[in-house]
XYZ file of C-alpha atoms in Angstrom:
700
model
C 59.506 -16.548 33.350
C 61.503 -18.054 30.621
C 60.836 -22.277 30.363
C 64.186 -24.298 31.360
C 67.329 -25.006 29.494
C 67.329 -27.913 27.152
C 62.731 -27.552 27.512
C 60.879 -27.851 23.929
C 58.620 -25.376 24.329
C 54.955 -26.241 22.964
C 53.105 -23.362 21.337
C 49.457 -23.300 19.832
C 49.140 -22.585 16.321
C 46.318 -19.972 16.392
C 45.242 -18.001 13.383
C 47.024 -14.951 12.284
C 47.691 -12.173 14.640
C 49.545 -8.924 14.007
C 50.805 -6.172 16.060
C 49.824 -3.079 13.942
C 51.230 0.097 15.583
C 50.627 -1.343 18.851
C 53.382 0.384 20.681
C 51.451 3.159 22.079
C 52.856 5.195 25.152
C 51.487 4.969 28.615
C 51.875 6.712 31.594
C 54.503 9.388 29.434
C 58.346 9.195 30.774
C 57.375 6.011 33.582
C 56.295 3.138 31.225
C 55.424 2.134 27.614
C 52.450 -0.113 26.974
C 53.826 -2.344 23.517
C 53.485 -5.313 21.388
C 49.523 -5.201 22.274
C 48.936 -8.448 19.163
C 45.755 -7.706 17.769
C 43.737 -10.690 15.755
C 44.772 -10.041 12.426
C 41.436 -8.707 12.122
C 41.701 -6.007 14.766
C 42.331 -2.259 14.111
C 44.475 -0.305 15.393
C 41.704 2.136 16.806
C 39.732 -0.462 18.944
C 40.451 -1.277 22.832
C 42.143 -4.452 23.250
C 40.148 -7.077 24.638
C 41.562 -9.847 26.275
C 44.652 -11.178 23.615
C 45.936 -7.953 24.380
C 48.646 -7.948 26.776
C 50.479 -4.416 28.213
C 53.494 -4.574 29.842
C 55.419 -2.108 32.250
C 58.929 -2.001 31.800
C 61.155 0.033 33.895
C 61.324 3.721 33.396
C 64.486 3.860 31.217
C 61.886 2.019 28.460
C 62.215 5.742 26.753
C 61.213 5.864 22.977
C 64.509 6.208 20.476
C 62.187 7.715 17.558
C 64.638 10.217 15.990
C 62.493 13.318 16.022
C 61.349 14.245 12.661
C 62.631 16.926 11.150
C 60.412 20.272 10.250
C 60.029 19.214 6.690
C 58.843 15.478 7.706
C 55.234 14.750 6.669
C 54.386 13.889 10.255
C 51.034 11.833 10.054
C 52.069 9.511 12.716
C 48.600 9.712 14.585
C 48.797 5.357 14.367
C 53.039 5.138 14.307
C 54.399 4.701 18.013
C 58.142 5.077 18.685
C 59.989 1.483 19.937
C 61.650 1.148 23.721
C 65.089 2.593 24.034
C 66.565 -1.621 24.714
C 69.876 -3.012 24.355
C 71.264 -6.197 24.887
C 74.914 -8.165 23.824
C 75.164 -9.903 20.668
C 76.604 -13.194 20.478
C 79.331 -11.818 19.101
C 80.224 -9.863 23.111
C 78.755 -6.986 21.249
C 76.247 -4.509 23.223
C 74.256 -3.735 20.590
C 71.785 -1.177 21.214
C 68.733 0.104 19.218
C 68.775 3.524 19.059
C 72.483 2.996 16.992
C 70.624 1.195 14.958
C 68.307 4.598 13.525
C 68.405 5.697 9.741
C 67.653 2.413 8.163
C 64.367 0.474 8.365
C 64.892 -1.984 11.124
C 63.236 -5.575 11.558
C 63.460 -7.518 15.506
C 62.825 -10.976 15.249
C 62.240 -12.179 18.499
C 62.806 -16.755 18.733
C 63.113 -18.847 20.892
C 64.940 -21.814 18.883
C 63.482 -24.948 20.705
C 60.244 -24.312 19.317
C 58.518 -25.374 15.768
C 57.323 -22.144 15.353
C 61.462 -20.797 15.145
C 62.355 -23.892 13.034
C 59.611 -22.460 10.635
C 59.827 -18.829 10.798
C 63.745 -18.706 10.687
C 64.578 -19.520 6.960
C 61.965 -17.404 6.365
C 64.106 -14.806 7.936
C 67.382 -15.597 7.079
C 66.041 -15.584 3.061
C 64.640 -12.449 3.520
C 67.611 -10.752 5.512
C 69.510 -11.557 2.021
C 68.137 -8.435 1.089
C 68.833 -6.325 3.595
C 71.937 -4.354 1.753
C 70.325 -4.012 -1.519
C 67.422 -3.193 0.233
C 68.722 -0.782 2.698
C 67.318 -2.068 6.135
C 68.500 -3.856 9.289
C 68.061 -7.009 10.474
C 68.389 -8.424 15.204
C 67.584 -11.542 16.158
C 66.574 -11.600 19.903
C 66.677 -15.094 21.049
C 64.659 -15.697 23.925
C 63.711 -17.951 26.483
C 66.840 -20.853 26.106
C 70.316 -21.210 26.915
C 73.240 -19.055 25.580
C 74.808 -23.045 24.068
C 71.448 -23.698 22.524
C 70.755 -20.561 20.317
C 74.534 -20.416 19.336
C 74.301 -23.926 18.113
C 70.840 -23.421 16.540
C 72.306 -19.839 14.406
C 75.386 -22.690 12.943
C 72.839 -24.736 11.394
C 69.536 -22.162 10.507
C 72.938 -19.988 8.762
C 71.939 -16.984 10.374
C 73.811 -14.490 9.352
C 72.248 -10.941 10.961
C 73.656 -9.962 14.307
C 71.634 -11.913 17.567
C 71.041 -10.691 20.887
C 71.483 -13.307 23.430
C 67.830 -12.678 25.481
C 68.312 -16.661 27.845
C 66.558 -14.762 30.437
C 63.868 -13.275 28.403
C 64.291 -10.001 29.729
C 63.840 -7.940 26.239
C 60.262 -10.519 25.692
C 59.082 -9.581 28.413
C 59.510 -5.555 27.960
C 57.545 -5.695 24.629
C 55.673 -8.341 26.598
C 55.701 -11.532 24.090
C 53.180 -14.127 24.731
C 54.493 -16.260 21.794
C 57.424 -18.031 20.738
C 58.116 -16.369 17.704
C 57.514 -12.524 16.018
C 59.141 -10.321 14.014
C 58.688 -6.412 14.737
C 59.108 -4.293 11.709
C 60.334 -0.249 12.814
C 60.591 2.511 10.109
C 63.899 4.562 9.513
C 63.228 6.974 11.934
C 62.532 4.281 14.899
C 58.420 4.102 14.917
C 56.885 1.005 14.164
C 55.398 -0.130 11.052
C 53.981 -4.024 11.875
C 54.755 -6.552 13.434
C 53.538 -10.506 12.485
C 53.719 -13.308 15.425
C 51.183 -16.715 16.106
C 52.081 -17.876 12.525
C 49.778 -20.904 13.366
C 49.788 -23.534 9.656
C 52.149 -20.926 7.804
C 54.563 -22.726 5.908
C 58.313 -21.229 5.552
C 56.944 -19.792 2.074
C 54.013 -18.533 3.038
C 56.270 -16.550 6.178
C 58.960 -15.004 3.326
C 55.667 -13.960 1.397
C 54.043 -12.444 4.396
C 57.748 -10.106 5.229
C 58.611 -9.885 1.671
C 54.636 -7.877 1.829
C 55.651 -6.276 4.801
C 59.021 -4.692 4.100
C 58.252 -3.913 0.265
C 60.305 -6.239 -1.283
C 59.956 -8.326 -4.392
C 58.281 -11.563 -4.413
C 60.200 -14.122 -4.841
C 59.859 -17.145 -7.833
C 58.428 -16.333 -10.845
C 55.556 -14.071 -10.661
C 51.697 -15.267 -11.103
C 49.503 -14.423 -13.684
C 47.308 -11.970 -13.341
C 44.399 -13.854 -12.903
C 45.673 -17.333 -11.813
C 43.425 -19.773 -11.350
C 41.829 -21.141 -7.812
C 43.063 -23.328 -6.467
C 40.282 -26.515 -5.767
C 39.661 -27.811 -2.371
C 37.442 -29.893 -0.580
C 36.297 -29.350 2.707
C 33.652 -30.319 5.409
C 30.504 -28.073 5.858
C 28.865 -27.291 9.417
C 25.838 -28.875 10.174
C 25.398 -30.737 6.944
C 27.492 -34.452 5.939
C 28.428 -33.542 2.597
C 32.108 -32.032 1.639
C 32.028 -29.053 -0.131
C 33.283 -29.050 -3.572
C 34.720 -26.312 -5.696
C 35.327 -28.317 -8.343
C 31.398 -28.314 -8.039
C 31.214 -24.939 -8.509
C 33.445 -24.714 -12.522
C 31.489 -22.061 -14.797
C 29.899 -20.077 -12.000
C 30.937 -16.871 -9.498
C 31.623 -17.137 -6.394
C 32.956 -15.133 -3.691
C 35.266 -17.213 -0.846
C 35.541 -15.488 2.327
C 38.224 -16.639 4.996
C 37.161 -14.772 7.984
C 37.165 -15.278 12.232
C 34.069 -15.881 13.926
C 34.897 -12.951 16.541
C 36.262 -11.326 13.959
C 33.686 -8.075 14.360
C 35.607 -6.563 10.773
C 34.449 -10.570 9.104
C 30.697 -8.905 10.175
C 30.449 -6.220 8.832
C 32.055 -7.680 5.765
C 29.372 -10.893 5.663
C 26.161 -8.357 7.249
C 26.913 -6.670 3.649
C 27.158 -9.201 0.956
C 23.978 -10.421 2.484
C 22.228 -6.734 1.687
C 23.935 -6.513 -1.565
C 24.034 -10.363 -3.324
C 19.626 -9.959 -3.029
C 20.496 -6.860 -5.822
C 21.585 -9.135 -7.979
C 19.430 -11.234 -10.239
C 19.467 -15.294 -9.023
C 20.168 -17.126 -12.343
C 23.507 -14.372 -12.319
C 24.601 -14.353 -8.446
C 26.941 -15.343 -7.393
C 27.546 -18.560 -5.118
C 29.241 -17.061 -1.620
C 31.417 -19.876 0.419
C 33.014 -19.138 3.938
C 36.495 -21.369 5.184
C 36.300 -19.864 8.996
C 39.494 -20.182 10.064
C 39.932 -21.627 13.624
C 37.448 -24.742 13.280
C 35.404 -24.421 17.165
C 32.289 -25.994 15.706
C 29.564 -24.468 18.525
C 30.973 -20.935 18.921
C 30.901 -20.528 15.058
C 27.100 -21.339 14.789
C 26.143 -19.352 17.784
C 28.313 -16.182 16.577
C 27.068 -16.955 13.275
C 22.909 -17.093 14.404
C 23.629 -13.781 17.199
C 25.187 -11.191 13.892
C 22.343 -12.344 12.287
C 24.691 -13.954 9.615
C 23.793 -17.792 8.944
C 23.158 -17.241 5.543
C 26.050 -18.645 3.640
C 27.351 -22.484 4.089
C 30.551 -22.371 6.516
C 33.383 -24.444 5.394
C 36.585 -26.143 8.156
C 39.999 -26.393 6.580
C 41.092 -28.732 9.038
C 45.004 -29.533 8.471
C 44.946 -25.600 7.241
C 45.744 -27.038 3.168
C 42.827 -24.677 2.393
C 44.815 -21.424 3.971
C 48.183 -22.834 2.355
C 46.626 -22.818 -1.151
C 45.687 -19.299 -1.166
C 48.108 -18.220 1.171
C 46.053 -16.754 3.446
C 48.341 -15.962 6.280
C 47.535 -12.441 7.168
C 44.377 -10.201 8.586
C 40.734 -11.134 7.595
C 38.488 -11.613 6.732
C 40.287 -12.250 2.974
C 38.051 -12.434 0.438
C 38.345 -14.194 -3.948
C 36.542 -12.577 -6.574
C 35.992 -16.063 -8.381
C 35.575 -15.456 -11.989
C 33.137 -18.509 -13.902
C 36.155 -19.023 -16.146
C 37.379 -20.653 -12.663
C 40.195 -18.276 -12.110
C 40.456 -15.603 -9.173
C 39.547 -12.053 -10.624
C 40.474 -10.589 -8.261
C 41.376 -10.389 -3.262
C 40.581 -7.868 -0.827
C 42.545 -8.114 2.163
C 41.495 -6.882 5.050
C 37.715 -4.676 5.531
C 38.105 -0.628 5.247
C 34.390 -0.034 5.438
C 35.006 3.237 2.829
C 36.572 1.990 0.043
C 35.780 -1.718 0.740
C 32.335 -1.766 0.669
C 32.204 0.030 -3.170
C 34.656 -2.927 -4.488
C 33.093 -5.773 -2.951
C 29.918 -4.093 -4.690
C 31.640 -3.711 -7.984
C 33.939 -6.876 -8.212
C 30.415 -8.531 -7.262
C 28.904 -7.317 -9.725
C 31.459 -8.212 -12.028
C 32.165 -11.375 -11.650
C 28.061 -12.014 -12.088
C 28.004 -10.555 -15.493
C 25.536 -8.495 -14.154
C 26.507 -4.639 -14.274
C 28.745 -3.103 -13.004
C 28.014 0.077 -10.730
C 30.179 3.200 -11.528
C 31.071 4.043 -7.440
C 33.207 6.697 -7.288
C 34.032 9.171 -4.358
C 32.877 12.801 -5.379
C 34.660 14.189 -2.126
C 38.063 12.593 -2.382
C 40.474 10.422 -4.106
C 39.050 6.750 -5.752
C 42.333 5.350 -5.445
C 43.649 2.305 -8.250
C 41.913 -0.520 -7.457
C 38.450 1.192 -7.834
C 39.518 2.125 -11.798
C 40.660 -1.584 -12.077
C 37.381 -2.807 -12.172
C 36.381 -1.892 -15.338
C 39.985 -0.381 -16.725
C 41.455 -4.205 -16.149
C 43.856 -3.945 -19.274
C 44.853 0.357 -17.938
C 45.673 -1.358 -14.885
C 47.722 -4.190 -15.407
C 49.890 -1.846 -18.047
C 50.131 0.996 -15.528
C 51.576 -1.950 -12.917
C 54.801 -2.441 -15.751
C 55.662 1.550 -15.194
C 57.654 2.800 -12.349
C 54.694 5.179 -11.207
C 53.600 1.727 -9.770
C 56.544 1.466 -6.772
C 57.046 5.321 -6.454
C 55.993 5.162 -3.018
C 57.924 1.753 -2.272
C 60.368 3.965 -3.572
C 60.384 6.163 -0.662
C 60.662 3.834 1.702
C 63.164 1.819 0.072
C 64.880 5.015 0.925
C 63.849 6.036 4.211
C 62.045 9.514 2.875
C 58.009 8.329 2.814
C 57.785 10.749 5.607
C 59.322 13.874 3.535
C 56.893 16.648 2.431
C 59.344 17.624 -0.135
C 59.303 13.489 -1.606
C 55.627 11.947 -0.515
C 53.769 14.662 -2.396
C 54.688 13.314 -5.592
C 54.441 10.066 -5.046
C 51.378 9.109 -3.969
C 47.673 10.739 -4.692
C 46.461 13.908 -4.173
C 48.766 14.433 -1.059
C 47.527 17.728 0.911
C 44.065 17.802 -1.212
C 40.550 16.876 0.574
C 40.291 12.898 0.225
C 43.854 12.362 -0.292
C 46.461 10.995 0.466
C 46.795 10.989 3.911
C 49.048 8.057 5.410
C 50.484 4.370 4.254
C 48.050 3.100 7.021
C 44.479 5.514 6.768
C 45.085 5.811 2.371
C 47.258 2.531 1.103
C 45.169 2.617 -1.727
C 46.760 5.759 -3.131
C 50.100 5.085 -2.738
C 51.812 5.330 -5.421
C 51.360 7.654 -8.881
C 48.149 6.421 -9.849
C 45.982 6.994 -12.431
C 44.787 10.004 -10.867
C 47.524 11.008 -10.518
C 47.543 11.559 -14.294
C 43.833 11.704 -15.296
C 42.212 14.330 -12.375
C 40.023 13.181 -8.978
C 37.893 10.507 -10.548
C 39.308 10.188 -13.596
C 37.207 11.558 -16.853
C 34.544 11.273 -14.811
C 34.224 13.573 -12.184
C 38.036 15.390 -14.037
C 37.076 15.533 -17.908
C 39.777 18.418 -18.659
C 42.189 16.146 -17.426
C 45.121 15.337 -20.241
C 42.528 16.622 -22.353
C 42.962 15.734 -26.528
C 45.721 13.314 -24.810
C 48.464 15.936 -24.266
C 49.663 14.990 -20.376
C 52.652 17.307 -20.177
C 50.791 20.016 -17.946
C 50.184 17.118 -15.730
C 53.454 15.479 -15.896
C 55.267 19.473 -15.773
C 53.344 18.993 -11.917
C 56.418 16.692 -10.427
C 58.833 16.623 -13.259
C 60.472 20.256 -13.096
C 63.901 20.961 -13.822
C 64.209 20.547 -9.866
C 63.052 17.075 -8.770
C 63.485 15.572 -12.533
C 66.577 15.993 -13.884
C 66.284 15.198 -17.815
C 63.012 14.476 -17.903
C 61.745 14.853 -21.736
C 57.970 14.196 -22.184
C 58.122 12.854 -25.705
C 60.661 10.422 -24.654
C 59.541 9.220 -20.418
C 55.089 9.254 -21.918
C 55.748 6.694 -23.823
C 57.734 4.339 -20.938
C 54.153 5.147 -19.363
C 51.890 4.478 -21.876
C 49.342 2.296 -21.986
C 49.110 1.739 -25.419
C 52.226 1.036 -25.961
C 53.050 -1.178 -22.769
C 49.924 -3.121 -24.200
C 51.882 -5.031 -26.214
C 53.751 -5.930 -22.572
C 50.888 -8.016 -21.272
C 51.563 -11.052 -22.590
C 55.561 -11.068 -22.299
C 56.635 -13.632 -19.724
C 57.492 -12.418 -15.788
C 61.076 -12.347 -16.206
C 61.001 -10.668 -19.427
C 58.333 -7.691 -17.773
C 60.527 -7.403 -14.576
C 63.830 -7.145 -16.771
C 62.398 -4.399 -19.080
C 60.657 -3.263 -15.726
C 64.501 -2.963 -14.379
C 65.478 -0.728 -16.791
C 63.564 1.640 -17.568
C 63.436 2.304 -13.102
C 67.636 3.343 -14.765
C 68.363 6.660 -15.712
C 68.430 6.357 -19.228
C 69.668 9.070 -21.444
C 71.574 12.402 -21.478
C 71.218 14.079 -18.410
C 74.274 16.383 -18.556
C 73.912 19.280 -21.482
C 76.328 17.792 -24.659
C 76.647 20.470 -26.627
C 78.562 22.050 -25.233
C 82.973 21.682 -25.491
C 84.588 20.107 -22.551
C 87.074 22.706 -21.143
C 88.273 21.115 -17.937
C 88.521 22.468 -14.103
C 91.514 24.518 -14.006
C 89.281 26.924 -16.736
C 86.303 27.199 -13.603
C 88.943 27.841 -10.840
C 89.020 31.452 -11.810
C 85.328 32.391 -11.021
C 84.739 29.549 -7.844
C 88.320 29.384 -6.176
C 86.511 28.303 -3.191
C 84.654 25.347 -4.892
C 87.850 24.478 -6.997
C 89.626 24.290 -3.670
C 87.605 21.890 -2.093
C 86.497 19.786 -4.729
C 90.530 19.314 -5.104
C 91.137 18.200 -1.779
C 88.216 15.571 -2.296
C 88.962 12.282 -3.676
C 87.037 12.881 -6.793
C 90.508 14.915 -7.778
C 92.152 11.789 -7.273
C 90.597 9.580 -9.174
C 93.220 8.340 -12.194
C 95.196 8.708 -8.995
C 94.003 4.838 -7.695
C 93.463 3.013 -11.184
C 97.241 3.749 -11.094
C 98.045 1.854 -7.543
C 96.012 -0.527 -8.931
C 97.815 -1.516 -11.780
C 94.440 -0.336 -14.150
C 95.406 3.202 -15.132
C 94.766 1.945 -19.583
C 91.547 -0.074 -18.567
C 89.069 1.615 -20.647
C 85.894 0.617 -18.646
C 87.315 2.166 -15.053
C 88.710 4.946 -17.219
C 85.180 6.269 -17.762
C 84.245 6.820 -14.438
C 87.525 7.652 -13.226
C 87.888 10.861 -16.015
C 85.839 14.111 -17.483
C 83.707 13.475 -20.602
C 85.888 10.115 -21.787
C 86.252 9.503 -24.718
C 84.013 12.471 -25.558
C 85.250 15.578 -28.208
C 86.698 17.706 -25.745
C 87.687 15.068 -22.544
C 89.428 12.645 -21.149
C 90.783 11.175 -25.046
C 89.841 7.023 -25.094
C 93.775 6.627 -25.487
C 95.144 9.728 -22.971
C 97.126 9.178 -20.491
C 97.093 11.135 -17.588
C 100.342 12.661 -17.640
C 99.402 14.547 -20.457
C 95.895 14.775 -19.872
C 96.110 15.857 -16.184
C 93.498 18.154 -15.340
C 90.846 15.981 -17.391
C 92.318 13.363 -15.951
C 90.216 13.459 -12.557
C 86.105 14.199 -11.861
C 86.293 17.445 -12.498
C 83.949 19.875 -12.097
C 82.648 19.190 -15.469
C 81.375 16.111 -14.362
C 78.883 16.052 -12.778
C 78.197 19.756 -13.543
C 78.226 19.180 -17.973
C 80.680 20.664 -20.378
C 81.224 24.611 -19.591
C 82.813 25.572 -23.186
C 78.735 27.827 -23.107
C 79.388 29.109 -19.794
C 82.991 30.186 -19.350
C 83.396 31.779 -23.340
C 83.505 35.938 -23.473
C 80.263 37.518 -22.400
C 78.042 34.416 -22.764
C 74.618 34.354 -20.537
C 76.039 32.291 -16.611
C 72.901 30.939 -16.067
C 71.286 28.062 -17.799
C 74.704 27.332 -19.725
C 75.652 24.889 -17.322
C 73.843 22.396 -15.074
C 73.378 24.071 -10.760
C 72.669 20.594 -8.706
C 72.384 22.958 -5.534
C 69.242 23.878 -6.232
C 68.309 20.130 -6.808
C 66.891 17.345 -4.392
C 70.051 15.859 -2.691
C 69.507 12.314 -2.912
C 66.807 11.553 -6.231
C 67.821 14.399 -8.928
C 71.732 14.201 -8.139
C 71.791 10.397 -7.156
C 70.306 9.618 -11.099
C 74.392 12.047 -11.834
C 75.761 10.169 -10.189
C 74.617 6.662 -10.146
C 76.211 6.422 -13.943
C 79.689 5.200 -12.407
C 78.486 4.365 -8.578
C 76.236 1.741 -8.979
C 76.294 -1.728 -7.589
C 79.057 -3.063 -9.229
C 81.417 -0.911 -8.455
C 79.531 1.059 -4.848
C 77.240 -0.902 -3.949
C 74.920 1.196 -1.130
C 75.925 4.488 -2.340
C 72.354 5.401 -3.412
C 71.632 5.195 0.614
C 74.612 6.534 1.627
C 73.993 9.815 -1.389
C 73.094 12.165 1.082
C 76.075 12.253 3.620
C 78.497 11.837 0.476
C 77.351 15.212 -1.295
C 77.289 16.360 2.701
C 81.414 15.355 2.390
C 82.324 17.542 -0.290
C 79.871 20.132 -0.952
C 80.847 23.446 -2.114
C 77.946 25.097 -3.925
C 76.930 28.299 -2.688
C 73.241 27.524 -3.209
C 71.206 25.872 -0.790
C 70.008 22.461 -2.032
C 66.338 22.048 -2.952
C 65.786 25.786 -1.840
C 67.257 27.330 -4.985
C 68.353 29.391 -2.044
C 72.242 31.307 -1.748
C 73.653 30.170 1.730
C 74.834 31.996 4.320
C 77.934 33.175 3.118
C 79.602 34.126 -0.414
C 82.212 31.413 -0.211
C 83.125 30.355 -3.894
C 82.150 34.245 -5.756
C 84.798 36.718 -6.540
C 83.578 40.202 -5.443
C 83.344 41.618 -8.511
C 80.982 38.923 -9.740
C 77.737 39.571 -11.140
C 76.122 36.621 -8.825
C 77.083 38.344 -6.255
C 75.140 41.371 -6.667
C 72.530 39.303 -7.485
C 72.425 36.705 -5.032
C 72.861 40.081 -2.479
C 69.319 41.165 -4.268
C 67.835 38.075 -3.656
C 68.814 37.971 0.282
C 66.748 41.028 0.482
C 64.236 40.328 -1.345
C 64.051 37.227 1.290
C 63.639 34.724 -1.596
């Protein structure tokens, strides 16, 4: 039952818990098992333990995930759909989850009367400010309190996202939530992607950091150096009177492990460390220390002795200050590799034996100054982290490129399950040992080392990019259909390790600015050598397309400026006319009356100048840019984005497919290169019609 109105609900401070793809259908069509709040170390494939709770909502709680498109990348063995639910907002509007599909979604369950909510809410309100820029929605669900208290809390906390009144805790019970604060994330199709609960001693800043990471949002504040200094601390030691002081180990390598004594993954990691540490000569061997995050002394001692891993000093974080200093608010084990210089060389959160065992062995040897074994996956792809152990500079320079955020771009646009997109934004997609999904193979996200250098890099693929020429490799993704305006000579400099080495020493703010600039389309994407001829010259052959365009806002773009008294503003005319200020285009000093054909966003604004295309006897194909055979969003947006940017049309990039569909007038099916089913826009005597008929007959 929900707490009585006005009662101060007390909550324990357990270690952070994580809801990991726990929405599992049980008895399909009748009940839904959702929100099994497993400890952060838990594996989604394990049998739920006593900490898990199962809900048995009514049969009406059916999954709401959209049916994926046939072309979608359907590796969803971990993903489960949100249940259907609805509630009344504080503004008395009905909020239905199925109507929110199409964007990523954050659900914030909170009891405003608890200390946990007081800490978590500022983090949610801070993250909510980014929802427009990063294409997601957030809905609060105030549970276990009366409406008046909720309304007061929402006003005081500055919550500006919709909040559902769940005073009777109906939705909290449907989701089987036990604690006063839970955050659940879902993707654009309505599948649960992550969950967070039981934040324990974490402060608002730490919770915000956790949310930003889960939602793939940029970090707040200045970026940390690549090897930050390890915070010093003192702590009590299990079965010892003396206290541990990290400062006493200055000049020595240290492996610092945050763990939970009941966590099987922590046991696996510690057992592995017990095996590999003796392989390093004693005079070089790192000191292993562990911080147990619950502090239950007797239980810790007996659990480690039973697992035969009581071989290292166990520390206790009595006030949570050590976890706060190291920002340990997620999965355990959380392992820090600290070098002799007192800086954190690497961090490894969670434990996936197949990838983390070789990484742990290599990193431990590295901070010890011992020979680093090269442990590559000979049956698949190894991932960037393995490469970075030895190739530090190359790894850091890669992080300055847009390649390093390639998969996040798909998530942001809700295209991370589209097979046509995924293949060029990850490593080894569709190949043995390559990317499968963000749960099984997170280390293969983005355009990584092996995307360019081949599986295992030069060690296993010496012929890839031989002689330093990676043009053929780049062309596998940067082709005319998917990478408009790509020029190898120009673009390769942006991802060159040698060229980017100088960036390592730039201040973080300058690095971020440079990266943002590199992410924008650069140079002239449209052909420029030909003369601009105006849209009327296109009308004779493309009658249907012209008529569709003539009824669109593009054809009346200059009129909107006149209505605002800005028809003479050059900054505005650049986007409201055709080829403004360029040879043959709308003159910089021109007027709509004297240049009516060019005084609109015409055909050549999107397809490039048509002088060569309309010339008598000219080659039609290739003389102008055809967009119908291009990817709707990632390519066409590069042209549209010059004018439909954040300053003039915020949110356009997330609605580009809908906008294109609203004014589609081409004769080629987007993204396929195949003609559409009708012959609209072509004259009966047009040679292209015969060409298309041949293509249809051949099944192309």
